[in-house]
JSON list of C-alpha atoms in Angstrom, two decimals:
[
{"chain": "S", "resi": 1, "resn": "UNK", "atom": "CA", "xyz": [0.00, 0.00, 0.00]},
{"chain": "S", "resi": 2, "resn": "UNK", "atom": "CA", "xyz": [1.38, 3.42, -0.91]},
{"chain": "S", "resi": 3, "resn": "UNK", "atom": "CA", "xyz": [2.03, 6.21, 1.59]},
{"chain": "S", "resi": 4, "resn": "UNK", "atom": "CA", "xyz": [-0.94, 8.37, 0.56]},
{"chain": "S", "resi": 5, "resn": "UNK", "atom": "CA", "xyz": [-3.36, 5.47, 1.10]},
{"chain": "S", "resi": 6, "resn": "UNK", "atom": "CA", "xyz": [-1.81, 4.69, 4.48]},
{"chain": "S", "resi": 7, "resn": "UNK", "atom": "CA", "xyz": [-2.20, 8.30, 5.56]},
{"chain": "S", "resi": 8, "resn": "UNK", "atom": "CA", "xyz": [-5.83, 8.29, 4.39]},
{"chain": "S", "resi": 9, "resn": "UNK", "atom": "CA", "xyz": [-6.48, 5.21, 6.50]},
{"chain": "S", "resi": 10, "resn": "UNK", "atom": "CA", "xyz": [-4.94, 6.91, 9.53]},
{"chain": "S", "resi": 11, "resn": "UNK", "atom": "CA", "xyz": [-7.16, 9.91, 8.89]},
{"chain": "S", "resi": 12, "resn": "UNK", "atom": "CA", "xyz": [-10.27, 7.73, 8.60]},
{"chain": "S", "resi": 13, "resn": "UNK", "atom": "CA", "xyz": [-9.40, 5.81, 11.76]},
{"chain": "S", "resi": 14, "resn": "UNK", "atom": "CA", "xyz": [-8.67, 9.02, 13.72]},
{"chain": "S", "resi": 15, "resn": "UNK", "atom": "CA", "xyz": [-5.38, 7.51, 14.85]},
{"chain": "S", "resi": 16, "resn": "UNK", "atom": "CA", "xyz": [-3.23, 9.79, 17.06]},
{"chain": "S", "resi": 17, "resn": "UNK", "atom": "CA", "xyz": [-4.31, 13.15, 15.69]},
{"chain": "S", "resi": 18, "resn": "UNK", "atom": "CA", "xyz": [-1.14, 14.90, 16.92]},
{"chain": "S", "resi": 19, "resn": "UNK", "atom": "CA", "xyz": [1.07, 12.55, 14.88]},
{"chain": "S", "resi": 20, "resn": "UNK", "atom": "CA", "xyz": [-1.10, 12.54, 11.77]},
{"chain": "S", "resi": 21, "resn": "UNK", "atom": "CA", "xyz": [-1.45, 16.34, 11.81]},
{"chain": "S", "resi": 22, "resn": "UNK", "atom": "CA", "xyz": [2.21, 16.67, 10.81]},
{"chain": "S", "resi": 23, "resn": "UNK", "atom": "CA", "xyz": [1.68, 14.27, 7.92]},
{"chain": "S", "resi": 24, "resn": "UNK", "atom": "CA", "xyz": [-1.47, 16.08, 6.81]},
{"chain": "S", "resi": 25, "resn": "UNK", "atom": "CA", "xyz": [0.36, 19.39, 6.79]},
{"chain": "S", "resi": 26, "resn": "UNK", "atom": "CA", "xyz": [3.16, 17.77, 4.76]},
{"chain": "S", "resi": 27, "resn": "UNK", "atom": "CA", "xyz": [0.61, 16.57, 2.19]},
{"chain": "S", "resi": 28, "resn": "UNK", "atom": "CA", "xyz": [-1.06, 19.99, 2.01]},
{"chain": "S", "resi": 29, "resn": "UNK", "atom": "CA", "xyz": [2.24, 21.83, 1.61]},
{"chain": "S", "resi": 30, "resn": "UNK", "atom": "CA", "xyz": [3.48, 19.44, -1.06]},
{"chain": "S", "resi": 31, "resn": "UNK", "atom": "CA", "xyz": [0.21, 19.77, -2.96]},
{"chain": "S", "resi": 32, "resn": "UNK", "atom": "CA", "xyz": [0.26, 23.57, -2.71]},
{"chain": "S", "resi": 33, "resn": "UNK", "atom": "CA", "xyz": [3.97, 23.80, -3.50]},
{"chain": "S", "resi": 34, "resn": "UNK", "atom": "CA", "xyz": [4.76, 25.73, -0.33]},
{"chain": "S", "resi": 35, "resn": "UNK", "atom": "CA", "xyz": [7.68, 25.10, 2.06]},
{"chain": "S", "resi": 36, "resn": "UNK", "atom": "CA", "xyz": [7.40, 22.55, 4.85]},
{"chain": "S", "resi": 37, "resn": "UNK", "atom": "CA", "xyz": [9.74, 22.54, 7.85]},
{"chain": "S", "resi": 38, "resn": "UNK", "atom": "CA", "xyz": [11.21, 19.03, 7.73]},
{"chain": "S", "resi": 39, "resn": "UNK", "atom": "CA", "xyz": [12.24, 19.36, 11.38]},
{"chain": "S", "resi": 40, "resn": "UNK", "atom": "CA", "xyz": [8.59, 18.70, 12.21]},
{"chain": "S", "resi": 41, "resn": "UNK", "atom": "CA", "xyz": [9.03, 15.13, 10.95]},
{"chain": "S", "resi": 42, "resn": "UNK", "atom": "CA", "xyz": [11.75, 14.53, 13.56]},
{"chain": "S", "resi": 43, "resn": "UNK", "atom": "CA", "xyz": [9.24, 15.36, 16.30]},
{"chain": "S", "resi": 44, "resn": "UNK", "atom": "CA", "xyz": [6.85, 12.51, 15.48]},
{"chain": "S", "resi": 45, "resn": "UNK", "atom": "CA", "xyz": [7.07, 8.82, 16.32]},
{"chain": "S", "resi": 46, "resn": "UNK", "atom": "CA", "xyz": [9.27, 6.61, 14.10]},
{"chain": "S", "resi": 47, "resn": "UNK", "atom": "CA", "xyz": [6.43, 4.87, 12.22]},
{"chain": "S", "resi": 48, "resn": "UNK", "atom": "CA", "xyz": [4.88, 8.23, 11.31]},
{"chain": "S", "resi": 49, "resn": "UNK", "atom": "CA", "xyz": [8.29, 9.62, 10.36]},
{"chain": "S", "resi": 50, "resn": "UNK", "atom": "CA", "xyz": [8.87, 6.66, 8.02]},
{"chain": "S", "resi": 51, "resn": "UNK", "atom": "CA", "xyz": [5.44, 7.21, 6.49]},
{"chain": "S", "resi": 52, "resn": "UNK", "atom": "CA", "xyz": [6.33, 10.86, 5.88]},
{"chain": "S", "resi": 53, "resn": "UNK", "atom": "CA", "xyz": [9.57, 9.84, 4.21]},
{"chain": "S", "resi": 54, "resn": "UNK", "atom": "CA", "xyz": [7.72, 7.31, 2.03]},
{"chain": "S", "resi": 55, "resn": "UNK", "atom": "CA", "xyz": [5.30, 10.06, 1.02]},
{"chain": "S", "resi": 56, "resn": "UNK", "atom": "CA", "xyz": [8.22, 12.29, 0.02]},
{"chain": "S", "resi": 57, "resn": "UNK", "atom": "CA", "xyz": [9.72, 9.48, -2.08]},
{"chain": "S", "resi": 58, "resn": "UNK", "atom": "CA", "xyz": [6.40, 8.83, -3.81]},
{"chain": "S", "resi": 59, "resn": "UNK", "atom": "CA", "xyz": [5.85, 12.53, -4.39]},
{"chain": "S", "resi": 60, "resn": "UNK", "atom": "CA", "xyz": [9.31, 13.06, -5.81]},
{"chain": "S", "resi": 61, "resn": "UNK", "atom": "CA", "xyz": [8.84, 10.42, -8.45]},
{"chain": "S", "resi": 62, "resn": "UNK", "atom": "CA", "xyz": [5.16, 11.21, -9.14]},
{"chain": "S", "resi": 63, "resn": "UNK", "atom": "CA", "xyz": [4.04, 7.81, -7.89]},
{"chain": "S", "resi": 64, "resn": "UNK", "atom": "CA", "xyz": [0.44, 7.17, -6.94]},
{"chain": "S", "resi": 65, "resn": "UNK", "atom": "CA", "xyz": [-0.93, 10.49, -8.20]},
{"chain": "S", "resi": 66, "resn": "UNK", "atom": "CA", "xyz": [-4.55, 9.34, -7.93]},
{"chain": "S", "resi": 67, "resn": "UNK", "atom": "CA", "xyz": [-4.06, 8.30, -4.29]},
{"chain": "S", "resi": 68, "resn": "UNK", "atom": "CA", "xyz": [-2.40, 11.63, -3.52]},
{"chain": "S", "resi": 69, "resn": "UNK", "atom": "CA", "xyz": [-5.26, 13.56, -5.08]},
{"chain": "S", "resi": 70, "resn": "UNK", "atom": "CA", "xyz": [-7.85, 11.59, -3.15]},
{"chain": "S", "resi": 71, "resn": "UNK", "atom": "CA", "xyz": [-5.95, 12.16, 0.10]},
{"chain": "S", "resi": 72, "resn": "UNK", "atom": "CA", "xyz": [-5.69, 15.90, -0.54]},
{"chain": "S", "resi": 73, "resn": "UNK", "atom": "CA", "xyz": [-9.42, 16.10, -1.34]},
{"chain": "S", "resi": 74, "resn": "UNK", "atom": "CA", "xyz": [-10.20, 14.36, 1.95]},
{"chain": "S", "resi": 75, "resn": "UNK", "atom": "CA", "xyz": [-7.90, 16.68, 3.89]},
{"chain": "S", "resi": 76, "resn": "UNK", "atom": "CA", "xyz": [-9.41, 19.70, 2.18]},
{"chain": "S", "resi": 77, "resn": "UNK", "atom": "CA", "xyz": [-12.94, 18.56, 3.03]},
{"chain": "S", "resi": 78, "resn": "UNK", "atom": "CA", "xyz": [-12.00, 18.36, 6.73]},
{"chain": "S", "resi": 79, "resn": "UNK", "atom": "CA", "xyz": [-9.83, 21.47, 7.06]},
{"chain": "S", "resi": 80, "resn": "UNK", "atom": "CA", "xyz": [-11.57, 24.86, 6.91]},
{"chain": "S", "resi": 81, "resn": "UNK", "atom": "CA", "xyz": [-8.28, 26.72, 7.42]},
{"chain": "S", "resi": 82, "resn": "UNK", "atom": "CA", "xyz": [-6.77, 25.02, 4.38]},
{"chain": "S", "resi": 83, "resn": "UNK", "atom": "CA", "xyz": [-9.89, 25.87, 2.38]},
{"chain": "S", "resi": 84, "resn": "UNK", "atom": "CA", "xyz": [-9.44, 29.53, 3.28]},
{"chain": "S", "resi": 85, "resn": "UNK", "atom": "CA", "xyz": [-5.75, 29.33, 2.38]},
{"chain": "S", "resi": 86, "resn": "UNK", "atom": "CA", "xyz": [-6.63, 27.95, -1.05]},
{"chain": "S", "resi": 87, "resn": "UNK", "atom": "CA", "xyz": [-9.22, 30.65, -1.60]},
{"chain": "S", "resi": 88, "resn": "UNK", "atom": "CA", "xyz": [-6.61, 33.27, -0.71]},
{"chain": "S", "resi": 89, "resn": "UNK", "atom": "CA", "xyz": [-4.14, 31.73, -3.18]},
{"chain": "S", "resi": 90, "resn": "UNK", "atom": "CA", "xyz": [-6.71, 31.86, -5.97]},
{"chain": "S", "resi": 91, "resn": "UNK", "atom": "CA", "xyz": [-7.70, 35.50, -5.46]},
{"chain": "S", "resi": 92, "resn": "UNK", "atom": "CA", "xyz": [-4.81, 37.10, -7.41]},
{"chain": "S", "resi": 93, "resn": "UNK", "atom": "CA", "xyz": [-5.61, 34.91, -10.42]},
{"chain": "S", "resi": 94, "resn": "UNK", "atom": "CA", "xyz": [-9.09, 36.46, -10.63]},
{"chain": "S", "resi": 95, "resn": "UNK", "atom": "CA", "xyz": [-7.76, 39.97, -11.23]}
]
């Protein structure tokens, strides 16, 4: 199973929100093309860290694009702050 699917399962199971929050922010930042402080990965438990690293490997080589898109859609549906951030990013394009 690829990293994006594993993260989606963690999200669905509501497993350790504090640990998964770092991974969700990593996904959002990668999708948006904005910087992510990799030091945050060092603050989470080893299995979550390894999952973050697997996500980076998949992302780098454009693996599992459909799974990544589905994960980002799920994160976006749950995260009002991210929705506002996306709306803010799209505003300049409207002018």
